């Protein structure tokens, strides 16, 4: 899995491209995305994983971590910029499922999110344009993304 940590010299460039203020990658989603989650109320592998990831510094997220959390619409404001960094370098970055599974999670985000985050939407479109062919696993998600972001 690809690690999304960046060097200190990349910090300023990343902050300028994604948010009006720098994002502290040493912070966790529980620190950034208030209110923090309390104790888990349901015991399943997915719930345990999401709670664990809420306590992990976002700068240490792997592609699989991003795929899971974005796929469940958790912390999008903080994680989509990280996912875009990865996708702009590796459009078919792979978590635990298949090449492009991170892109698939990003493409399945609700259209309302993209209406509010036009710059990020345009960056996703640019990632799609770089692909010579969209893998069959992503075609339905790509069509939904394009239809919802006209």
PDB file of C-alpha atoms in Angstrom:
ATOM      1  CA  UNK A   1       0.000   0.000   0.000  1.00  0.00           C
ATOM      2  CA  UNK A   2       1.149   3.516  -0.732  1.00  0.00           C
ATOM      3  CA  UNK A   3       1.795   5.798   2.236  1.00  0.00           C
ATOM      4  CA  UNK A   4       0.504   9.360   1.796  1.00  0.00           C
ATOM      5  CA  UNK A   5       3.082  11.107   3.990  1.00  0.00           C
ATOM      6  CA  UNK A   6       4.862  14.025   2.369  1.00  0.00           C
ATOM      7  CA  UNK A   7       8.131  15.745   3.044  1.00  0.00           C
ATOM      8  CA  UNK A   8       8.189  19.129   4.836  1.00  0.00           C
ATOM      9  CA  UNK A   9       8.930  20.947   1.578  1.00  0.00           C
ATOM     10  CA  UNK A  10       5.686  19.566   0.123  1.00  0.00           C
ATOM     11  CA  UNK A  11       3.574  20.918   2.997  1.00  0.00           C
ATOM     12  CA  UNK A  12       3.217  24.472   1.695  1.00  0.00           C
ATOM     13  CA  UNK A  13       2.436  23.367  -1.830  1.00  0.00           C
ATOM     14  CA  UNK A  14      -0.194  20.921  -0.578  1.00  0.00           C
ATOM     15  CA  UNK A  15      -1.824  23.435   1.765  1.00  0.00           C
ATOM     16  CA  UNK A  16      -2.087  26.068  -0.968  1.00  0.00           C
ATOM     17  CA  UNK A  17      -3.777  23.661  -3.372  1.00  0.00           C
ATOM     18  CA  UNK A  18      -6.408  22.236  -1.071  1.00  0.00           C
ATOM     19  CA  UNK A  19      -7.485  24.515   1.738  1.00  0.00           C
ATOM     20  CA  UNK A  20      -7.309  28.135   2.773  1.00  0.00           C
ATOM     21  CA  UNK A  21      -5.288  27.104   5.838  1.00  0.00           C
ATOM     22  CA  UNK A  22      -2.618  24.431   6.213  1.00  0.00           C
ATOM     23  CA  UNK A  23      -3.767  21.030   7.377  1.00  0.00           C
ATOM     24  CA  UNK A  24      -1.825  19.518  10.235  1.00  0.00           C
ATOM     25  CA  UNK A  25      -1.122  15.938   9.173  1.00  0.00           C
ATOM     26  CA  UNK A  26      -0.087  14.998  12.693  1.00  0.00           C
ATOM     27  CA  UNK A  27      -3.687  15.399  13.851  1.00  0.00           C
ATOM     28  CA  UNK A  28      -6.337  12.712  13.863  1.00  0.00           C
ATOM     29  CA  UNK A  29      -9.859  12.907  12.528  1.00  0.00           C
ATOM     30  CA  UNK A  30     -11.094  12.955  16.123  1.00  0.00           C
ATOM     31  CA  UNK A  31      -9.095  16.168  16.546  1.00  0.00           C
ATOM     32  CA  UNK A  32     -10.005  17.698  13.185  1.00  0.00           C
ATOM     33  CA  UNK A  33     -13.530  16.490  12.513  1.00  0.00           C
ATOM     34  CA  UNK A  34     -15.508  17.421  15.597  1.00  0.00           C
ATOM     35  CA  UNK A  35     -17.215  16.155  17.546  1.00  0.00           C
ATOM     36  CA  UNK A  36     -14.831  13.331  18.353  1.00  0.00           C
ATOM     37  CA  UNK A  37     -16.368   9.889  18.356  1.00  0.00           C
ATOM     38  CA  UNK A  38     -16.974   8.284  21.699  1.00  0.00           C
ATOM     39  CA  UNK A  39     -16.857   4.607  22.495  1.00  0.00           C
ATOM     40  CA  UNK A  40     -18.059   2.319  19.730  1.00  0.00           C
ATOM     41  CA  UNK A  41     -21.633   1.154  20.213  1.00  0.00           C
ATOM     42  CA  UNK A  42     -21.583  -1.721  17.751  1.00  0.00           C
ATOM     43  CA  UNK A  43     -18.952  -4.424  17.556  1.00  0.00           C
ATOM     44  CA  UNK A  44     -17.930  -5.308  14.032  1.00  0.00           C
ATOM     45  CA  UNK A  45     -14.640  -5.304  12.168  1.00  0.00           C
ATOM     46  CA  UNK A  46     -15.687  -2.271  10.121  1.00  0.00           C
ATOM     47  CA  UNK A  47     -16.788  -0.261  13.165  1.00  0.00           C
ATOM     48  CA  UNK A  48     -13.579  -1.141  15.031  1.00  0.00           C
ATOM     49  CA  UNK A  49     -11.513  -0.199  11.963  1.00  0.00           C
ATOM     50  CA  UNK A  50     -13.229   3.164  11.512  1.00  0.00           C
ATOM     51  CA  UNK A  51     -12.845   4.003  15.212  1.00  0.00           C
ATOM     52  CA  UNK A  52      -9.164   3.025  15.077  1.00  0.00           C
ATOM     53  CA  UNK A  53      -8.623   5.178  11.982  1.00  0.00           C
ATOM     54  CA  UNK A  54     -10.298   8.174  13.648  1.00  0.00           C
ATOM     55  CA  UNK A  55      -7.429   8.025  16.168  1.00  0.00           C
ATOM     56  CA  UNK A  56      -4.640   7.665  13.595  1.00  0.00           C
ATOM     57  CA  UNK A  57      -2.781  10.795  12.392  1.00  0.00           C
ATOM     58  CA  UNK A  58      -4.073  11.517   8.890  1.00  0.00           C
ATOM     59  CA  UNK A  59      -0.530  11.898   7.575  1.00  0.00           C
ATOM     60  CA  UNK A  60      -0.001   8.202   8.295  1.00  0.00           C
ATOM     61  CA  UNK A  61      -3.046   7.006   6.345  1.00  0.00           C
ATOM     62  CA  UNK A  62      -2.423   4.362   3.707  1.00  0.00           C
ATOM     63  CA  UNK A  63      -4.357   4.021   0.463  1.00  0.00           C
ATOM     64  CA  UNK A  64      -6.481   1.361   2.144  1.00  0.00           C
ATOM     65  CA  UNK A  65      -7.201   3.639   5.107  1.00  0.00           C
ATOM     66  CA  UNK A  66      -8.316   6.391   2.731  1.00  0.00           C
ATOM     67  CA  UNK A  67     -10.441   3.957   0.735  1.00  0.00           C
ATOM     68  CA  UNK A  68     -12.247   2.717   3.817  1.00  0.00           C
ATOM     69  CA  UNK A  69     -12.978   6.095   5.355  1.00  0.00           C
ATOM     70  CA  UNK A  70     -13.889   7.870   2.114  1.00  0.00           C
ATOM     71  CA  UNK A  71     -16.020   4.910   1.111  1.00  0.00           C
ATOM     72  CA  UNK A  72     -18.005   5.403   4.324  1.00  0.00           C
ATOM     73  CA  UNK A  73     -18.104   9.202   3.962  1.00  0.00           C
ATOM     74  CA  UNK A  74     -16.025   9.816   7.068  1.00  0.00           C
ATOM     75  CA  UNK A  75     -13.828  12.914   7.293  1.00  0.00           C
ATOM     76  CA  UNK A  76     -14.180  13.805   3.612  1.00  0.00           C
ATOM     77  CA  UNK A  77     -13.079  17.414   4.093  1.00  0.00           C
ATOM     78  CA  UNK A  78      -9.739  16.183   5.422  1.00  0.00           C
ATOM     79  CA  UNK A  79      -9.221  12.956   3.510  1.00  0.00           C
ATOM     80  CA  UNK A  80     -10.268  13.847  -0.042  1.00  0.00           C
ATOM     81  CA  UNK A  81      -7.270  16.193  -0.456  1.00  0.00           C
ATOM     82  CA  UNK A  82      -4.964  13.363   0.658  1.00  0.00           C
ATOM     83  CA  UNK A  83      -6.651  10.953  -1.740  1.00  0.00           C
ATOM     84  CA  UNK A  84      -6.288  13.458  -4.577  1.00  0.00           C
ATOM     85  CA  UNK A  85      -2.563  13.731  -3.933  1.00  0.00           C
ATOM     86  CA  UNK A  86      -2.250   9.984  -4.307  1.00  0.00           C
ATOM     87  CA  UNK A  87      -4.568   9.750  -7.332  1.00  0.00           C
ATOM     88  CA  UNK A  88      -2.801  12.556  -9.174  1.00  0.00           C
ATOM     89  CA  UNK A  89       0.392  10.500  -8.996  1.00  0.00           C
ATOM     90  CA  UNK A  90      -1.170   7.028  -9.209  1.00  0.00           C
ATOM     91  CA  UNK A  91      -4.702   7.164 -10.662  1.00  0.00           C
ATOM     92  CA  UNK A  92      -5.209   3.447 -10.074  1.00  0.00           C
ATOM     93  CA  UNK A  93      -3.755   3.378  -6.556  1.00  0.00           C
ATOM     94  CA  UNK A  94      -4.826   0.166  -4.899  1.00  0.00           C
ATOM     95  CA  UNK A  95      -5.966  -0.582  -1.369  1.00  0.00           C
ATOM     96  CA  UNK A  96      -6.925  -4.146  -0.547  1.00  0.00           C
ATOM     97  CA  UNK A  97      -9.443  -4.819  -3.331  1.00  0.00           C
ATOM     98  CA  UNK A  98      -8.383  -3.964  -6.878  1.00  0.00           C
ATOM     99  CA  UNK A  99      -6.363  -1.419  -8.870  1.00  0.00           C
ATOM    100  CA  UNK A 100      -8.305   1.824  -8.711  1.00  0.00           C
ATOM    101  CA  UNK A 101     -10.334   1.027  -5.583  1.00  0.00           C
ATOM    102  CA  UNK A 102      -9.383   4.388  -4.018  1.00  0.00           C
ATOM    103  CA  UNK A 103     -10.558   6.207  -7.136  1.00  0.00           C
ATOM    104  CA  UNK A 104     -13.782   4.185  -6.977  1.00  0.00           C
ATOM    105  CA  UNK A 105     -14.437   5.383  -3.419  1.00  0.00           C
ATOM    106  CA  UNK A 106     -13.794   8.985  -4.443  1.00  0.00           C
ATOM    107  CA  UNK A 107     -16.068   8.714  -7.493  1.00  0.00           C
ATOM    108  CA  UNK A 108     -18.929   7.392  -5.334  1.00  0.00           C
ATOM    109  CA  UNK A 109     -19.019  10.458  -3.072  1.00  0.00           C
ATOM    110  CA  UNK A 110     -22.391  12.189  -3.230  1.00  0.00           C
ATOM    111  CA  UNK A 111     -22.777  14.898  -5.908  1.00  0.00           C
ATOM    112  CA  UNK A 112     -23.615  17.489  -3.231  1.00  0.00           C
ATOM    113  CA  UNK A 113     -20.079  17.245  -1.903  1.00  0.00           C
ATOM    114  CA  UNK A 114     -18.640  17.948  -5.343  1.00  0.00           C
ATOM    115  CA  UNK A 115     -20.989  20.921  -5.840  1.00  0.00           C
ATOM    116  CA  UNK A 116     -19.447  22.508  -2.752  1.00  0.00           C
ATOM    117  CA  UNK A 117     -15.879  21.451  -3.594  1.00  0.00           C
ATOM    118  CA  UNK A 118     -15.531  22.399  -7.243  1.00  0.00           C
ATOM    119  CA  UNK A 119     -11.729  22.588  -7.247  1.00  0.00           C
ATOM    120  CA  UNK A 120     -11.490  19.051  -5.903  1.00  0.00           C
ATOM    121  CA  UNK A 121     -14.158  17.899  -8.392  1.00  0.00           C
ATOM    122  CA  UNK A 122     -12.105  19.339 -11.226  1.00  0.00           C
ATOM    123  CA  UNK A 123      -9.018  17.543  -9.943  1.00  0.00           C
ATOM    124  CA  UNK A 124     -10.936  14.245 -10.000  1.00  0.00           C
ATOM    125  CA  UNK A 125     -11.986  14.976 -13.582  1.00  0.00           C
ATOM    126  CA  UNK A 126      -8.337  15.606 -14.482  1.00  0.00           C
ATOM    127  CA  UNK A 127      -7.380  12.239 -12.935  1.00  0.00           C
ATOM    128  CA  UNK A 128     -10.045  10.538 -15.052  1.00  0.00           C
ATOM    129  CA  UNK A 129      -8.818  12.297 -18.194  1.00  0.00           C
ATOM    130  CA  UNK A 130      -5.322  10.891 -17.620  1.00  0.00           C
ATOM    131  CA  UNK A 131      -6.588   7.320 -17.793  1.00  0.00           C
ATOM    132  CA  UNK A 132      -6.295   5.816 -21.256  1.00  0.00           C
ATOM    133  CA  UNK A 133      -9.138   3.480 -20.287  1.00  0.00           C
ATOM    134  CA  UNK A 134     -11.319   3.359 -17.199  1.00  0.00           C
ATOM    135  CA  UNK A 135     -11.182  -0.145 -15.701  1.00  0.00           C
ATOM    136  CA  UNK A 136     -14.460  -2.036 -15.868  1.00  0.00           C
ATOM    137  CA  UNK A 137     -14.730  -2.035 -12.040  1.00  0.00           C
ATOM    138  CA  UNK A 138     -14.910   1.779 -12.137  1.00  0.00           C
ATOM    139  CA  UNK A 139     -17.146   2.422 -15.132  1.00  0.00           C
ATOM    140  CA  UNK A 140     -20.448   2.628 -13.236  1.00  0.00           C
ATOM    141  CA  UNK A 141     -18.889   4.877 -10.558  1.00  0.00           C
ATOM    142  CA  UNK A 142     -17.354   7.094 -13.256  1.00  0.00           C
ATOM    143  CA  UNK A 143     -20.715   7.419 -15.008  1.00  0.00           C
ATOM    144  CA  UNK A 144     -22.432   8.344 -11.739  1.00  0.00           C
ATOM    145  CA  UNK A 145     -19.730  10.890 -10.927  1.00  0.00           C
ATOM    146  CA  UNK A 146     -19.949  12.517 -14.349  1.00  0.00           C
ATOM    147  CA  UNK A 147     -23.761  12.565 -14.325  1.00  0.00           C
ATOM    148  CA  UNK A 148     -23.851  14.111 -10.860  1.00  0.00           C
ATOM    149  CA  UNK A 149     -21.196  16.741 -11.513  1.00  0.00           C
ATOM    150  CA  UNK A 150     -22.338  18.213 -14.804  1.00  0.00           C
TER     151      UNK A 150
END
